[in-house]
PDB file of C-alpha atoms in Angstrom:
ATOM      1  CA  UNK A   1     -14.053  11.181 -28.799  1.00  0.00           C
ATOM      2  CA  UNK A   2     -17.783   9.881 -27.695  1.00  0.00           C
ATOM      3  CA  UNK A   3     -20.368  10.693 -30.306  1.00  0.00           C
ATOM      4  CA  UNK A   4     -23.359  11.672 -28.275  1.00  0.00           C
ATOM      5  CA  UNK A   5     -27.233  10.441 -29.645  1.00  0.00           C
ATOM      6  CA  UNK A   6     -29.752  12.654 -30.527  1.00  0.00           C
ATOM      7  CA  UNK A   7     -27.547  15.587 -32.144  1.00  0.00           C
ATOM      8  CA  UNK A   8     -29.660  15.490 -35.368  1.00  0.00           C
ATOM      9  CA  UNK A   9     -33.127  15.353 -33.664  1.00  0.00           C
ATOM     10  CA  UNK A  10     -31.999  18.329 -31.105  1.00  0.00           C
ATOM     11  CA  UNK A  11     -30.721  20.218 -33.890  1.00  0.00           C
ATOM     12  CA  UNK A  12     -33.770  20.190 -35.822  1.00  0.00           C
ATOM     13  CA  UNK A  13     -35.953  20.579 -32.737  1.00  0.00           C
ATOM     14  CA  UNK A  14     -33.815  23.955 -31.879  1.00  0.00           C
ATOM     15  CA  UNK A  15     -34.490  24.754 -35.749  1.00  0.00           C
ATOM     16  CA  UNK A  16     -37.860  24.742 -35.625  1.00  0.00           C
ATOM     17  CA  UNK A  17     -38.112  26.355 -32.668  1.00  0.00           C
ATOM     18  CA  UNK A  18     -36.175  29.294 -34.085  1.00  0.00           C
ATOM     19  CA  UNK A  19     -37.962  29.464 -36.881  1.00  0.00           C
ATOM     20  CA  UNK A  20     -41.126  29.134 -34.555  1.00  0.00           C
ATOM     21  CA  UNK A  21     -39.489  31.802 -32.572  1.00  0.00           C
ATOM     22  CA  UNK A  22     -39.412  34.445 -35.538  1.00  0.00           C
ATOM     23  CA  UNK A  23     -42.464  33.566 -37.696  1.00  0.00           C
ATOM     24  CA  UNK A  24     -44.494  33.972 -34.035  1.00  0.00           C
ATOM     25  CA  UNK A  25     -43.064  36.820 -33.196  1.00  0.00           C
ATOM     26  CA  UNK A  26     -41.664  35.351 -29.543  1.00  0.00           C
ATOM     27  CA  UNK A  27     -38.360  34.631 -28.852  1.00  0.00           C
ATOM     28  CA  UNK A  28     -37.036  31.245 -28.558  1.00  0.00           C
ATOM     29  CA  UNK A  29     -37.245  30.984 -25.110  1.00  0.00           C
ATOM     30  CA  UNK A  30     -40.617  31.613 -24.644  1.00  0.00           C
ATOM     31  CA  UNK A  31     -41.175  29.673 -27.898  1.00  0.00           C
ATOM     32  CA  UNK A  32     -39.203  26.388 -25.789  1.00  0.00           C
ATOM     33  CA  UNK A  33     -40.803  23.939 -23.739  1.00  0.00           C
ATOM     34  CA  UNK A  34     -40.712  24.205 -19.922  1.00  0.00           C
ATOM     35  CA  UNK A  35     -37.800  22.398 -19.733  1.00  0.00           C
ATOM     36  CA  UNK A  36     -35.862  24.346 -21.844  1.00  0.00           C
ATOM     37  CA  UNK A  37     -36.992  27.569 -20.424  1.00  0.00           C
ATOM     38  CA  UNK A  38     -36.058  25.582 -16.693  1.00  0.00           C
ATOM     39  CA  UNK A  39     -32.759  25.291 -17.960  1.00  0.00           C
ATOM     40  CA  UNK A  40     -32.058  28.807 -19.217  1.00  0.00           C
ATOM     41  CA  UNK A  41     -33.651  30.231 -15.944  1.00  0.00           C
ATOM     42  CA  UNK A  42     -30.669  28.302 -14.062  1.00  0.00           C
ATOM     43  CA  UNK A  43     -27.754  29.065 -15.966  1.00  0.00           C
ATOM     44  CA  UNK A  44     -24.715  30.552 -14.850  1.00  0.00           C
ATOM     45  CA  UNK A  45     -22.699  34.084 -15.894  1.00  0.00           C
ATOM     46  CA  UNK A  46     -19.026  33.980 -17.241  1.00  0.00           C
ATOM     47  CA  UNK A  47     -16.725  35.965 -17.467  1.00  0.00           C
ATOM     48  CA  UNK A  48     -13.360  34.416 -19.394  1.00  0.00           C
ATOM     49  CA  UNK A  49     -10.127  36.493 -19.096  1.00  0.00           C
ATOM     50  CA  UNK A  50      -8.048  37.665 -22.073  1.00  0.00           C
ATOM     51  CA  UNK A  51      -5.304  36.140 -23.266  1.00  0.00           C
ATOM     52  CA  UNK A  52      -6.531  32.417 -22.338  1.00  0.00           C
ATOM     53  CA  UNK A  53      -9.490  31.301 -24.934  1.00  0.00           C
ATOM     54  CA  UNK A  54     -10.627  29.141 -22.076  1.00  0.00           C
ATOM     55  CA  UNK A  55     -13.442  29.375 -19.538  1.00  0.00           C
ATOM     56  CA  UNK A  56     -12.840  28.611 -16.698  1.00  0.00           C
ATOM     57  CA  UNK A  57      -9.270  28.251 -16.270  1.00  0.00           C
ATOM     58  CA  UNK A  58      -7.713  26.038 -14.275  1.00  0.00           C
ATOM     59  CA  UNK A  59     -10.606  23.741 -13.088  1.00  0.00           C
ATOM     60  CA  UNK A  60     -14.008  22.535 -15.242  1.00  0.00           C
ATOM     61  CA  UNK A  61     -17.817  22.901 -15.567  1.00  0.00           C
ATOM     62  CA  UNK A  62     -20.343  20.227 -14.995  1.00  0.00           C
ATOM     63  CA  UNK A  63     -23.492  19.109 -16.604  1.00  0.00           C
ATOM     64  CA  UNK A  64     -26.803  19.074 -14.075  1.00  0.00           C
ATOM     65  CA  UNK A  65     -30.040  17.634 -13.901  1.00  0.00           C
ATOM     66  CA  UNK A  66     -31.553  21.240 -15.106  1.00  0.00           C
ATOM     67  CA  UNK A  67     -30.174  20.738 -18.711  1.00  0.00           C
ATOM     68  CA  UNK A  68     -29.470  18.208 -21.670  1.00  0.00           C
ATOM     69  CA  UNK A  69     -27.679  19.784 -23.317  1.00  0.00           C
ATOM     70  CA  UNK A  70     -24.524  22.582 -23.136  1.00  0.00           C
ATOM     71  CA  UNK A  71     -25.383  26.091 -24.538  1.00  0.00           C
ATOM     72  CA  UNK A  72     -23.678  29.229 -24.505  1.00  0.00           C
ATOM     73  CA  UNK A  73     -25.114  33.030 -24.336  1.00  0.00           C
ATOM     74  CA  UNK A  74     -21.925  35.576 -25.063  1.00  0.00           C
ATOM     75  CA  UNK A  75     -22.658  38.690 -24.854  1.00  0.00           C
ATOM     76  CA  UNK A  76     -20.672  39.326 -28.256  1.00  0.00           C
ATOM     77  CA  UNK A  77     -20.313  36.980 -31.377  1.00  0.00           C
ATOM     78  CA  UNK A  78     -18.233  34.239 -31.314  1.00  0.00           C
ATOM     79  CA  UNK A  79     -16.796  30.936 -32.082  1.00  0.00           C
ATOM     80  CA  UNK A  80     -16.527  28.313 -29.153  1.00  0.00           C
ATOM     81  CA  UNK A  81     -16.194  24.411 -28.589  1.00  0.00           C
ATOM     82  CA  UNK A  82     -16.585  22.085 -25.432  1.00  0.00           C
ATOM     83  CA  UNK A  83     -13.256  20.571 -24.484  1.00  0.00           C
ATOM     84  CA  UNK A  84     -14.297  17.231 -21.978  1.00  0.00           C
ATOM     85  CA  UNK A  85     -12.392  16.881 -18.934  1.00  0.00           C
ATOM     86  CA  UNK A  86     -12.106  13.214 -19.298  1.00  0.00           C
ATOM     87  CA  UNK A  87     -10.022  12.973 -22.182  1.00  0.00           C
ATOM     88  CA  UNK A  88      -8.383  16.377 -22.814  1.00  0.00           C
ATOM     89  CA  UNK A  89     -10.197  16.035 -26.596  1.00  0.00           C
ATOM     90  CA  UNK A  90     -12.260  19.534 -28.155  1.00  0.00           C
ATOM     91  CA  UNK A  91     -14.936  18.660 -30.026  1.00  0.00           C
ATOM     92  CA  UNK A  92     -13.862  18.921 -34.307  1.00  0.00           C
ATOM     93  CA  UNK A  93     -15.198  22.043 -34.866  1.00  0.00           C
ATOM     94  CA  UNK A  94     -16.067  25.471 -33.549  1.00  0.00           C
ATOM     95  CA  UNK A  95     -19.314  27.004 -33.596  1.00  0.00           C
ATOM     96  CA  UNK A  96     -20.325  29.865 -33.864  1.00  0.00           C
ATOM     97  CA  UNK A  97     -22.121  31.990 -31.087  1.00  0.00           C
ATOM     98  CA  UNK A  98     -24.325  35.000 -31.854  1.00  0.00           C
ATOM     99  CA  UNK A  99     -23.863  37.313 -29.269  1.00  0.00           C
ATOM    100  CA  UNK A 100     -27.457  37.460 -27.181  1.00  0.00           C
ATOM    101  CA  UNK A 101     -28.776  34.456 -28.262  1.00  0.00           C
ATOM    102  CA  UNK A 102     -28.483  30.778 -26.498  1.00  0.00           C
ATOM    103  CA  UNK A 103     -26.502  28.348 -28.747  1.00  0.00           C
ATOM    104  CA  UNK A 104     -26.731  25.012 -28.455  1.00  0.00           C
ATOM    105  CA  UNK A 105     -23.051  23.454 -28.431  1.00  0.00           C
ATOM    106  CA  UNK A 106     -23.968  19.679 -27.103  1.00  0.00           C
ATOM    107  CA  UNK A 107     -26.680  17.762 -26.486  1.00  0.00           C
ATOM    108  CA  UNK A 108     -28.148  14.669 -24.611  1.00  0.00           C
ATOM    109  CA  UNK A 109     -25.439  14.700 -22.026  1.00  0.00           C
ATOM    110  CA  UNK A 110     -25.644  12.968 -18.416  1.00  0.00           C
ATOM    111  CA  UNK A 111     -25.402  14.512 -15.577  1.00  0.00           C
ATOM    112  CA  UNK A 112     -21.904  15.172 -14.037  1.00  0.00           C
ATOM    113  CA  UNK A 113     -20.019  15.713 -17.500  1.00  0.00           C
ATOM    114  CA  UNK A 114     -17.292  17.742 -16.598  1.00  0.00           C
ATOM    115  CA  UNK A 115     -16.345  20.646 -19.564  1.00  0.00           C
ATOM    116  CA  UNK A 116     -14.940  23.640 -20.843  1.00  0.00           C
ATOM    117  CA  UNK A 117     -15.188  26.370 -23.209  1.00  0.00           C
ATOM    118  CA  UNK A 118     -12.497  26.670 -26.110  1.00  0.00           C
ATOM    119  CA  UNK A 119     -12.719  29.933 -27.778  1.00  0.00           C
ATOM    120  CA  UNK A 120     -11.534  30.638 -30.947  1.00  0.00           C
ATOM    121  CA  UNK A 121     -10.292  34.266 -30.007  1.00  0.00           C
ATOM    122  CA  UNK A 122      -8.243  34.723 -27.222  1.00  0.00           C
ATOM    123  CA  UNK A 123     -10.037  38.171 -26.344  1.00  0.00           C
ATOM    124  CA  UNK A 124     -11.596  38.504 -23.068  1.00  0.00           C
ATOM    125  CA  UNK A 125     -15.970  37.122 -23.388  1.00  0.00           C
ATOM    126  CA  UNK A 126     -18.392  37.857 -20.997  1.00  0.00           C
ATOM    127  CA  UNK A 127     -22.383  35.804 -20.911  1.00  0.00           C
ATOM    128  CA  UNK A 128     -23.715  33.031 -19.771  1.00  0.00           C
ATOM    129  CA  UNK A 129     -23.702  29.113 -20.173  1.00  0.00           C
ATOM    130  CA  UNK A 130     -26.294  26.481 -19.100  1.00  0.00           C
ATOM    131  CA  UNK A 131     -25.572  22.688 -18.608  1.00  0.00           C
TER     132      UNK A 131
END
């Protein structure tokens, strides 16, 4: 599976931007720069059936211009990984999701990435996603 840069740097960018977030008072989008906040602004609803554990079904999600990275907004807690179309692989682990709150899954991804989500639970999840 491809290791994508810039994980650590993102991670601790969305860190203190969280923490930014709650010490300010503002929530993290407001907190983000513009591009960030672009990203959000264009992101997409879901709405992944029961029984599967796998949004969509049947075809695959692509990474855009408006984002870097791939993050998730359910509107429930839960655990989720990107599955890549190109090789069938998940990432290792799953991660988990607060319900209401953007998580970021990947980052520093080109454009035209084609995904999925993997669930954990195979109960029916309902949000939004931006990539």
């Amino acid at each position: 599976m491809r290791k994508w840069t810039g994980r650590l740097i993102a991670a601790q960018s969305g860190l203190a931007l969280t923490i930014a977030g709650l010490v300010g008072g503002m929530t993290v989008a407001n907190a983000a720069p513009k591009s960030l906040r672009t990203c959000y602004s264009d992101s997409h609803s879901y709405s992944a059936p029961d029984g599967s554990g796998r949004y969509p079904v049947g075809r695959y999600l692509k990474t855009t211009s408006s984002c870097a990275n791939i993050s998730i907004k359910p509107k429930t807690n839960r655990y989720v990984r990107v599955c890549w179309a190109s090789t069938g692989d998940c990432t290792d682990r799953f991660t988990y999701a607060r319900g209401g709150s953007w998580t970021i899954l990947e980052f520093d991804l080109p454009d035209g990435v084609r995904f999925w989500f993997d669930f954990r639970s195979a109960a029916a999840s309902k949000g939004r996603w931006a990539a």
